[in-house]
Each structure stands twice: as structure tokens, then as C-alpha cells.
Amino acid sequence: MTAQTDIPSRMADLISGLRENGVTDAAVLMALESLPREMFLPDLFRDRAYDDVALPIGHHQTLSQPSVVGRMTQALELSDRMKVLEIGTGSGYQASVLARLCRRLYTIERHPALLKDAEERFQRLGLVNITTRLGDGSLGWPEQAPFERIMVTAAAADVPEVLLGQLGEGGIMIVPVGLDENDQHLVRVRRTADDIETDDLGPTRFVPLINGGVED
Ligand code: SAH
């Protein structure tokens, strides 16, 4: 049997594995199930698209593990009325999951080649509610702020103040914090009327958020 004909059963196995791994939100599972993950990978790694592992996407960047994408997405408590910002478009996989669940997604990537490939994928998938920007995501997207949700998919030294400033009241931001690869935590920040609450969602491992301009 070729890898191609196997896809529905491999997807079914992946989704049941995710359920066992703490991804329980039905809408998030449906969004993951609706996306052909092999489409976001270089040819070399396509046959591993339905394994719950992180995989290289070139330029020293990685596509996150599906269970991590699932847990981060459900921690964001999205609704289809929300305006969301993602930092670190990468392959566009996480962006596509978010776009299926929110009203409009804004996503920023500093690497032109990665962004171009991601934009082509959004088009092929018919995801018309995504707006992209080539630039430094650590500056956020001030013209479009405030956002109801923000997801950072690269690790920051601390919760980024600039992004916190672009999070609306009642908003939630998910961000990997810690520059030491072996001591990094996923942090959920909630902005209430007069306070900021933070929750530690456990250890994680992301490539660093680069401060500075666009890659050339
Ligand atoms: N969300 C991606 C994976 C992210 S990997 C996916 O689903 O495939 C982290 C990404 O963040 C990389 O593509 C990297 O180039 C990007 N990145 C790192 N620092 C950045 C910055 N300051 N601004 C924008 N993008 C950044």
C-alpha cells in the first residue's frame, strides 16, 4: 500500500493519539483533521506527516508537533468571532489551524522564503481570512491592535511587553518563555480589567524569537 492511500487511517490514528495526549476540544480536533499536514512539509519528511513529532521545514526552523499545536490552540479558547495575531508563521500549519477557528488571523514571519510558501498553502486551502506580514513579530501589528488572542510560536526571554500591550481586555496570549532550550515553559497570559494573570502550561521546546529585522 502506498503512503498516499494510507492517509485517512494515519490521520485517524493521529487524532485518537492526540485525544489521549490531552487535546480534547472537539473544534480543535476537527480543525487538525481538516488539514493535510504533509502539505506543510518538505518532500523528504512527508511520509512522517502523521506522526506526532516536530519536523524540520528548512532554514533551521521546525513545524511543531501536532499535540503541541493542539494543546496551544485549545489553551487559546477561540471563537469564530475573534481577531487573532500569530508570531512566527513558519510553514503556516499553526496559522491554518487558527484560521479555521477564528474570524480573522494576522500572522507575521521574518523569513521571506518561509512566508512565501505559507502564503501559497493558504491560497490552495482557500483560507481567505489570513493576512500576512513580512517583518519583526516582536513589534506586533500596532495598526490592527487590539487582538483578542495572540499566539507566539517562537521562544521569548520573557512575556513580550509590546505584545501584551496589543492584547485587548479579556484577551489571552500563549507564549513559550525561556531561552534555554532545556528550561522553557509554555505560558498563558490573561488580561483582565485591571490585572494580568499568568499560568504555566508546562515544559516545551521552541526555536528562539529573533529580535531584529527581516532575514535576507
Ligand atoms: N508556527 C509555525 C512554526 C514556528 S517556528 C508552524 O506552524 O510551522 C518559529 C518561526 O518563527 C520561524 O519560522 C521563525 O522564522 C519565526 N520567527 C522567529 N523570530 C521571529 C520574529 N521576530 N518575527 C517573526 N517571525 C519570527
PDB file of C-alpha atoms and ligand atoms in Angstrom:
ATOM      1  CA  MET A   1       0.000   0.000   0.000  1.00  0.00           C
ATOM      2  CA  THR A   2       1.385   3.447  -0.832  1.00  0.00           C
ATOM      3  CA  ALA A   3       1.698   6.198   1.750  1.00  0.00           C
ATOM      4  CA  GLN A   4      -0.945   8.118  -0.194  1.00  0.00           C
ATOM      5  CA  THR A   5      -3.769   5.560   0.179  1.00  0.00           C
ATOM      6  CA  ASP A   6      -2.913   5.250   3.833  1.00  0.00           C
ATOM      7  CA  ILE A   7      -3.613   8.859   4.719  1.00  0.00           C
ATOM      8  CA  PRO A   8      -7.171   8.579   6.139  1.00  0.00           C
ATOM      9  CA  SER A   9      -6.206   5.796   8.558  1.00  0.00           C
ATOM     10  CA  ARG A  10      -2.970   7.528   9.556  1.00  0.00           C
ATOM     11  CA  MET A  11      -4.931  10.717  10.208  1.00  0.00           C
ATOM     12  CA  ALA A  12      -7.469   8.762  12.298  1.00  0.00           C
ATOM     13  CA  ASP A  13      -4.620   7.255  14.359  1.00  0.00           C
ATOM     14  CA  LEU A  14      -3.025  10.670  14.820  1.00  0.00           C
ATOM     15  CA  ILE A  15      -6.307  12.212  16.006  1.00  0.00           C
ATOM     16  CA  SER A  16      -7.022   9.422  18.512  1.00  0.00           C
ATOM     17  CA  GLY A  17      -3.425   9.743  19.770  1.00  0.00           C
ATOM     18  CA  LEU A  18      -3.935  13.490  20.248  1.00  0.00           C
ATOM     19  CA  ARG A  19      -7.092  12.827  22.278  1.00  0.00           C
ATOM     20  CA  GLU A  20      -5.075  10.581  24.578  1.00  0.00           C
ATOM     21  CA  ASN A  21      -2.444  13.299  24.773  1.00  0.00           C
ATOM     22  CA  GLY A  22      -4.733  15.947  26.204  1.00  0.00           C
ATOM     23  CA  VAL A  23      -6.205  17.533  23.063  1.00  0.00           C
ATOM     24  CA  THR A  24      -9.884  17.224  23.964  1.00  0.00           C
ATOM     25  CA  ASP A  25     -11.536  20.268  22.348  1.00  0.00           C
ATOM     26  CA  ALA A  26     -13.765  18.916  19.551  1.00  0.00           C
ATOM     27  CA  ALA A  27     -13.450  22.022  17.363  1.00  0.00           C
ATOM     28  CA  VAL A  28      -9.645  21.952  17.616  1.00  0.00           C
ATOM     29  CA  LEU A  29      -9.551  18.241  16.729  1.00  0.00           C
ATOM     30  CA  MET A  30     -11.805  18.897  13.716  1.00  0.00           C
ATOM     31  CA  ALA A  31      -9.555  21.726  12.526  1.00  0.00           C
ATOM     32  CA  LEU A  32      -6.490  19.456  12.803  1.00  0.00           C
ATOM     33  CA  GLU A  33      -8.301  16.673  10.986  1.00  0.00           C
ATOM     34  CA  SER A  34      -9.267  19.023   8.143  1.00  0.00           C
ATOM     35  CA  LEU A  35      -5.653  19.931   7.279  1.00  0.00           C
ATOM     36  CA  PRO A  36      -3.359  17.705   5.185  1.00  0.00           C
ATOM     37  CA  ARG A  37      -0.197  18.082   7.292  1.00  0.00           C
ATOM     38  CA  GLU A  38       2.020  16.669   4.527  1.00  0.00           C
ATOM     39  CA  MET A  39       1.276  19.823   2.537  1.00  0.00           C
ATOM     40  CA  PHE A  40       3.285  21.870   5.086  1.00  0.00           C
ATOM     41  CA  LEU A  41       6.433  19.737   4.889  1.00  0.00           C
ATOM     42  CA  PRO A  42       9.408  19.403   2.543  1.00  0.00           C
ATOM     43  CA  ASP A  43       9.221  16.217   0.384  1.00  0.00           C
ATOM     44  CA  LEU A  44      11.834  14.480   2.481  1.00  0.00           C
ATOM     45  CA  PHE A  45       9.654  14.440   5.596  1.00  0.00           C
ATOM     46  CA  ARG A  46       6.192  13.988   4.072  1.00  0.00           C
ATOM     47  CA  ASP A  47       5.964  10.330   5.000  1.00  0.00           C
ATOM     48  CA  ARG A  48       6.225  11.358   8.667  1.00  0.00           C
ATOM     49  CA  ALA A  49       3.435  13.945   8.424  1.00  0.00           C
ATOM     50  CA  TYR A  50       1.050  11.867  10.551  1.00  0.00           C
ATOM     51  CA  ASP A  51       3.499  11.053  13.331  1.00  0.00           C
ATOM     52  CA  ASP A  52       3.130  13.163  16.453  1.00  0.00           C
ATOM     53  CA  VAL A  53       6.598  14.678  16.093  1.00  0.00           C
ATOM     54  CA  ALA A  54       8.149  18.066  15.299  1.00  0.00           C
ATOM     55  CA  LEU A  55       9.736  18.117  11.809  1.00  0.00           C
ATOM     56  CA  PRO A  56      12.236  20.404  10.012  1.00  0.00           C
ATOM     57  CA  ILE A  57      10.838  22.903   7.482  1.00  0.00           C
ATOM     58  CA  GLY A  58      14.209  24.321   6.344  1.00  0.00           C
ATOM     59  CA  HIS A  59      16.075  27.486   7.351  1.00  0.00           C
ATOM     60  CA  HIS A  60      16.715  25.902  10.789  1.00  0.00           C
ATOM     61  CA  GLN A  61      13.032  26.131  11.669  1.00  0.00           C
ATOM     62  CA  THR A  62      10.599  23.416  12.716  1.00  0.00           C
ATOM     63  CA  LEU A  63       6.941  22.549  12.318  1.00  0.00           C
ATOM     64  CA  SER A  64       5.614  21.872  15.820  1.00  0.00           C
ATOM     65  CA  GLN A  65       4.357  18.503  16.996  1.00  0.00           C
ATOM     66  CA  PRO A  66       0.591  18.141  16.323  1.00  0.00           C
ATOM     67  CA  SER A  67      -0.140  17.539  20.026  1.00  0.00           C
ATOM     68  CA  VAL A  68       1.661  20.799  20.884  1.00  0.00           C
ATOM     69  CA  VAL A  69      -0.272  22.676  18.187  1.00  0.00           C
ATOM     70  CA  GLY A  70      -3.484  21.136  19.563  1.00  0.00           C
ATOM     71  CA  ARG A  71      -2.793  21.970  23.202  1.00  0.00           C
ATOM     72  CA  MET A  72      -1.662  25.524  22.419  1.00  0.00           C
ATOM     73  CA  THR A  73      -4.709  26.116  20.237  1.00  0.00           C
ATOM     74  CA  GLN A  74      -7.193  24.862  22.800  1.00  0.00           C
ATOM     75  CA  ALA A  75      -5.494  26.918  25.529  1.00  0.00           C
ATOM     76  CA  LEU A  76      -6.364  29.994  23.469  1.00  0.00           C
ATOM     77  CA  GLU A  77     -10.146  29.385  23.940  1.00  0.00           C
ATOM     78  CA  LEU A  78     -11.015  30.667  20.465  1.00  0.00           C
ATOM     79  CA  SER A  79     -14.352  31.561  18.996  1.00  0.00           C
ATOM     80  CA  ASP A  80     -15.254  32.298  15.390  1.00  0.00           C
ATOM     81  CA  ARG A  81     -15.801  35.980  16.249  1.00  0.00           C
ATOM     82  CA  MET A  82     -12.198  36.653  17.241  1.00  0.00           C
ATOM     83  CA  LYS A  83      -9.352  38.615  15.739  1.00  0.00           C
ATOM     84  CA  VAL A  84      -6.096  36.767  16.379  1.00  0.00           C
ATOM     85  CA  LEU A  85      -2.371  37.519  15.970  1.00  0.00           C
ATOM     86  CA  GLU A  86       0.249  34.804  15.423  1.00  0.00           C
ATOM     87  CA  ILE A  87       4.003  35.476  15.602  1.00  0.00           C
ATOM     88  CA  GLY A  88       6.172  33.077  13.554  1.00  0.00           C
ATOM     89  CA  THR A  89       4.167  31.852  10.522  1.00  0.00           C
ATOM     90  CA  GLY A  90       6.809  29.217   9.637  1.00  0.00           C
ATOM     91  CA  SER A  91       5.152  26.559   7.453  1.00  0.00           C
ATOM     92  CA  GLY A  92       1.712  28.088   8.035  1.00  0.00           C
ATOM     93  CA  TYR A  93       0.360  24.958   9.763  1.00  0.00           C
ATOM     94  CA  GLN A  94      -0.480  26.554  13.110  1.00  0.00           C
ATOM     95  CA  ALA A  95      -1.834  29.592  11.249  1.00  0.00           C
ATOM     96  CA  SER A  96      -4.158  27.352   9.213  1.00  0.00           C
ATOM     97  CA  VAL A  97      -5.470  25.690  12.381  1.00  0.00           C
ATOM     98  CA  LEU A  98      -6.110  29.106  13.961  1.00  0.00           C
ATOM     99  CA  ALA A  99      -7.747  30.449  10.792  1.00  0.00           C
ATOM    100  CA  ARG A 100     -10.253  27.583  10.815  1.00  0.00           C
ATOM    101  CA  LEU A 101     -11.338  28.608  14.327  1.00  0.00           C
ATOM    102  CA  CYS A 102     -11.303  32.406  14.364  1.00  0.00           C
ATOM    103  CA  ARG A 103     -12.747  35.288  12.345  1.00  0.00           C
ATOM    104  CA  ARG A 104      -9.502  36.775  11.099  1.00  0.00           C
ATOM    105  CA  LEU A 105      -5.880  35.777  11.600  1.00  0.00           C
ATOM    106  CA  TYR A 106      -2.916  38.142  11.270  1.00  0.00           C
ATOM    107  CA  THR A 107       0.427  36.348  11.077  1.00  0.00           C
ATOM    108  CA  ILE A 108       3.987  37.696  10.950  1.00  0.00           C
ATOM    109  CA  GLU A 109       7.144  35.922   9.716  1.00  0.00           C
ATOM    110  CA  ARG A 110      10.672  37.327   9.352  1.00  0.00           C
ATOM    111  CA  HIS A 111      11.813  34.776   6.778  1.00  0.00           C
ATOM    112  CA  PRO A 112      10.720  35.705   3.207  1.00  0.00           C
ATOM    113  CA  ALA A 113      11.029  32.190   1.709  1.00  0.00           C
ATOM    114  CA  LEU A 114       9.028  30.574   4.512  1.00  0.00           C
ATOM    115  CA  LEU A 115       6.342  33.244   4.289  1.00  0.00           C
ATOM    116  CA  LYS A 116       6.009  32.858   0.524  1.00  0.00           C
ATOM    117  CA  ASP A 117       5.494  29.084   0.800  1.00  0.00           C
ATOM    118  CA  ALA A 118       2.995  29.545   3.643  1.00  0.00           C
ATOM    119  CA  GLU A 119       1.016  32.094   1.595  1.00  0.00           C
ATOM    120  CA  GLU A 120       0.769  29.611  -1.278  1.00  0.00           C
ATOM    121  CA  ARG A 121      -0.574  26.977   1.106  1.00  0.00           C
ATOM    122  CA  PHE A 122      -3.223  29.353   2.493  1.00  0.00           C
ATOM    123  CA  GLN A 123      -4.342  30.022  -1.052  1.00  0.00           C
ATOM    124  CA  ARG A 124      -4.508  26.352  -2.008  1.00  0.00           C
ATOM    125  CA  LEU A 125      -6.526  25.645   1.140  1.00  0.00           C
ATOM    126  CA  GLY A 126      -8.900  28.536   0.423  1.00  0.00           C
ATOM    127  CA  LEU A 127      -8.099  30.192   3.758  1.00  0.00           C
ATOM    128  CA  VAL A 128      -9.136  33.726   2.832  1.00  0.00           C
ATOM    129  CA  ASN A 129      -9.266  35.071   6.396  1.00  0.00           C
ATOM    130  CA  ILE A 130      -5.469  35.212   6.856  1.00  0.00           C
ATOM    131  CA  THR A 131      -3.458  38.430   6.468  1.00  0.00           C
ATOM    132  CA  THR A 132       0.315  38.023   6.393  1.00  0.00           C
ATOM    133  CA  ARG A 133       3.211  40.388   7.050  1.00  0.00           C
ATOM    134  CA  LEU A 134       6.934  40.018   6.458  1.00  0.00           C
ATOM    135  CA  GLY A 135       8.646  41.640   9.419  1.00  0.00           C
ATOM    136  CA  ASP A 136       9.734  41.509  13.037  1.00  0.00           C
ATOM    137  CA  GLY A 137       6.915  39.930  15.012  1.00  0.00           C
ATOM    138  CA  SER A 138       8.338  41.110  18.304  1.00  0.00           C
ATOM    139  CA  LEU A 139       6.925  44.524  17.352  1.00  0.00           C
ATOM    140  CA  GLY A 140       3.455  43.043  16.941  1.00  0.00           C
ATOM    141  CA  TRP A 141       0.983  44.633  14.494  1.00  0.00           C
ATOM    142  CA  PRO A 142       0.100  48.008  16.084  1.00  0.00           C
ATOM    143  CA  GLU A 143      -2.218  49.142  13.237  1.00  0.00           C
ATOM    144  CA  GLN A 144      -4.501  46.156  13.862  1.00  0.00           C
ATOM    145  CA  ALA A 145      -4.335  46.075  17.684  1.00  0.00           C
ATOM    146  CA  PRO A 146      -6.013  45.255  19.982  1.00  0.00           C
ATOM    147  CA  PHE A 147      -6.204  41.499  19.391  1.00  0.00           C
ATOM    148  CA  GLU A 148      -8.496  39.169  21.307  1.00  0.00           C
ATOM    149  CA  ARG A 149      -5.933  36.395  21.168  1.00  0.00           C
ATOM    150  CA  ILE A 150      -2.168  36.262  20.498  1.00  0.00           C
ATOM    151  CA  MET A 151      -0.100  33.138  19.857  1.00  0.00           C
ATOM    152  CA  VAL A 152       3.688  33.300  19.783  1.00  0.00           C
ATOM    153  CA  THR A 153       5.312  30.235  18.187  1.00  0.00           C
ATOM    154  CA  ALA A 154       8.953  31.078  18.982  1.00  0.00           C
ATOM    155  CA  ALA A 155      10.506  31.320  22.445  1.00  0.00           C
ATOM    156  CA  ALA A 156      10.923  34.714  24.130  1.00  0.00           C
ATOM    157  CA  ALA A 157      13.151  35.607  27.078  1.00  0.00           C
ATOM    158  CA  ASP A 158      10.079  36.821  28.951  1.00  0.00           C
ATOM    159  CA  VAL A 159       6.427  37.603  28.209  1.00  0.00           C
ATOM    160  CA  PRO A 160       6.882  40.259  25.469  1.00  0.00           C
ATOM    161  CA  GLU A 161       5.649  43.623  26.824  1.00  0.00           C
ATOM    162  CA  VAL A 162       4.977  45.041  23.354  1.00  0.00           C
ATOM    163  CA  LEU A 163       2.642  42.154  22.519  1.00  0.00           C
ATOM    164  CA  LEU A 164       0.976  42.376  25.926  1.00  0.00           C
ATOM    165  CA  GLY A 165       0.224  45.999  25.067  1.00  0.00           C
ATOM    166  CA  GLN A 166      -1.607  44.824  21.912  1.00  0.00           C
ATOM    167  CA  LEU A 167      -3.765  42.290  23.777  1.00  0.00           C
ATOM    168  CA  GLY A 168      -7.313  43.511  24.409  1.00  0.00           C
ATOM    169  CA  GLU A 169      -9.156  43.318  27.740  1.00  0.00           C
ATOM    170  CA  GLY A 170     -10.281  39.735  28.365  1.00  0.00           C
ATOM    171  CA  GLY A 171      -7.599  38.638  25.902  1.00  0.00           C
ATOM    172  CA  ILE A 172      -5.394  35.554  26.100  1.00  0.00           C
ATOM    173  CA  MET A 173      -1.802  35.193  24.870  1.00  0.00           C
ATOM    174  CA  ILE A 174       0.135  31.917  24.657  1.00  0.00           C
ATOM    175  CA  VAL A 175       3.921  32.239  24.559  1.00  0.00           C
ATOM    176  CA  PRO A 176       6.876  29.893  25.101  1.00  0.00           C
ATOM    177  CA  VAL A 177       9.137  31.598  27.659  1.00  0.00           C
ATOM    178  CA  GLY A 178      12.819  30.853  28.323  1.00  0.00           C
ATOM    179  CA  LEU A 179      15.858  30.994  26.076  1.00  0.00           C
ATOM    180  CA  ASP A 180      17.448  27.863  27.482  1.00  0.00           C
ATOM    181  CA  GLU A 181      16.096  25.032  25.252  1.00  0.00           C
ATOM    182  CA  ASN A 182      16.057  22.722  28.244  1.00  0.00           C
ATOM    183  CA  ASP A 183      14.226  25.091  30.528  1.00  0.00           C
ATOM    184  CA  GLN A 184      11.386  26.581  28.544  1.00  0.00           C
ATOM    185  CA  HIS A 185       7.746  26.828  29.615  1.00  0.00           C
ATOM    186  CA  LEU A 186       4.551  27.491  27.781  1.00  0.00           C
ATOM    187  CA  VAL A 187       2.892  30.457  29.477  1.00  0.00           C
ATOM    188  CA  ARG A 188      -0.732  31.562  29.196  1.00  0.00           C
ATOM    189  CA  VAL A 189      -1.367  35.230  29.943  1.00  0.00           C
ATOM    190  CA  ARG A 190      -4.882  36.584  30.536  1.00  0.00           C
ATOM    191  CA  ARG A 191      -5.586  40.280  30.579  1.00  0.00           C
ATOM    192  CA  THR A 192      -8.454  41.107  32.951  1.00  0.00           C
ATOM    193  CA  ALA A 193      -9.947  44.571  33.523  1.00  0.00           C
ATOM    194  CA  ASP A 194      -7.235  45.591  35.969  1.00  0.00           C
ATOM    195  CA  ASP A 195      -4.744  42.764  36.105  1.00  0.00           C
ATOM    196  CA  ILE A 196      -2.563  40.303  34.209  1.00  0.00           C
ATOM    197  CA  GLU A 197      -2.810  36.636  35.218  1.00  0.00           C
ATOM    198  CA  THR A 198      -0.201  34.113  34.138  1.00  0.00           C
ATOM    199  CA  ASP A 199      -0.431  30.303  34.113  1.00  0.00           C
ATOM    200  CA  ASP A 200       2.368  27.836  33.479  1.00  0.00           C
ATOM    201  CA  LEU A 201       1.159  25.226  30.971  1.00  0.00           C
ATOM    202  CA  GLY A 202       4.269  23.079  31.330  1.00  0.00           C
ATOM    203  CA  PRO A 203       7.653  22.494  29.694  1.00  0.00           C
ATOM    204  CA  THR A 204       8.052  22.972  25.960  1.00  0.00           C
ATOM    205  CA  ARG A 205      10.732  23.453  23.284  1.00  0.00           C
ATOM    206  CA  PHE A 206      10.639  26.131  20.576  1.00  0.00           C
ATOM    207  CA  VAL A 207      13.218  27.885  18.393  1.00  0.00           C
ATOM    208  CA  PRO A 208      14.030  31.408  19.671  1.00  0.00           C
ATOM    209  CA  LEU A 209      12.125  34.541  18.745  1.00  0.00           C
ATOM    210  CA  ILE A 210      14.701  36.678  16.941  1.00  0.00           C
ATOM    211  CA  ASN A 211      14.807  40.364  17.748  1.00  0.00           C
ATOM    212  CA  GLY A 212      15.590  42.390  14.671  1.00  0.00           C
ATOM    213  CA  GLY A 213      14.591  42.774  11.079  1.00  0.00           C
ATOM    214  CA  VAL A 214      13.808  40.517   8.180  1.00  0.00           C
ATOM    215  CA  GLU A 215      16.121  37.679   7.143  1.00  0.00           C
ATOM    216  CA  ASP A 216      17.810  38.164   3.774  1.00  0.00           C
TER     217      ASP A 216
HETATM  218  N1  SAH B   1       4.067  28.284  13.645  1.00  0.00           N
HETATM  219  C1  SAH B   1       4.995  27.628  12.762  1.00  0.00           C
HETATM  220  C2  SAH B   1       6.266  27.131  13.434  1.00  0.00           C
HETATM  221  C3  SAH B   1       7.047  28.221  14.002  1.00  0.00           C
HETATM  222  S1  SAH B   1       8.794  28.003  14.047  1.00  0.00           S
HETATM  223  C4  SAH B   1       4.364  26.462  12.011  1.00  0.00           C
HETATM  224  O1  SAH B   1       3.198  26.124  12.294  1.00  0.00           O
HETATM  225  O2  SAH B   1       5.021  25.916  11.136  1.00  0.00           O
HETATM  226  C5  SAH B   1       9.159  29.662  14.527  1.00  0.00           C
HETATM  227  C6  SAH B   1       9.028  30.668  13.426  1.00  0.00           C
HETATM  228  O3  SAH B   1       9.187  31.962  13.991  1.00  0.00           O
HETATM  229  C7  SAH B   1      10.116  30.538  12.357  1.00  0.00           C
HETATM  230  O4  SAH B   1       9.535  30.462  11.082  1.00  0.00           O
HETATM  231  C8  SAH B   1      10.939  31.821  12.517  1.00  0.00           C
HETATM  232  O5  SAH B   1      11.498  32.296  11.300  1.00  0.00           O
HETATM  233  C9  SAH B   1       9.905  32.770  13.090  1.00  0.00           C
HETATM  234  N2  SAH B   1      10.436  33.911  13.845  1.00  0.00           N
HETATM  235  C10 SAH B   1      11.419  33.929  14.771  1.00  0.00           C
HETATM  236  N3  SAH B   1      11.582  35.183  15.254  1.00  0.00           N
HETATM  237  C11 SAH B   1      10.669  35.973  14.613  1.00  0.00           C
HETATM  238  C12 SAH B   1      10.349  37.354  14.670  1.00  0.00           C
HETATM  239  N4  SAH B   1      10.982  38.207  15.493  1.00  0.00           N
HETATM  240  N5  SAH B   1       9.373  37.811  13.868  1.00  0.00           N
HETATM  241  C13 SAH B   1       8.701  36.988  13.024  1.00  0.00           C
HETATM  242  N6  SAH B   1       8.969  35.674  12.924  1.00  0.00           N
HETATM  243  C14 SAH B   1       9.934  35.149  13.721  1.00  0.00           C
END
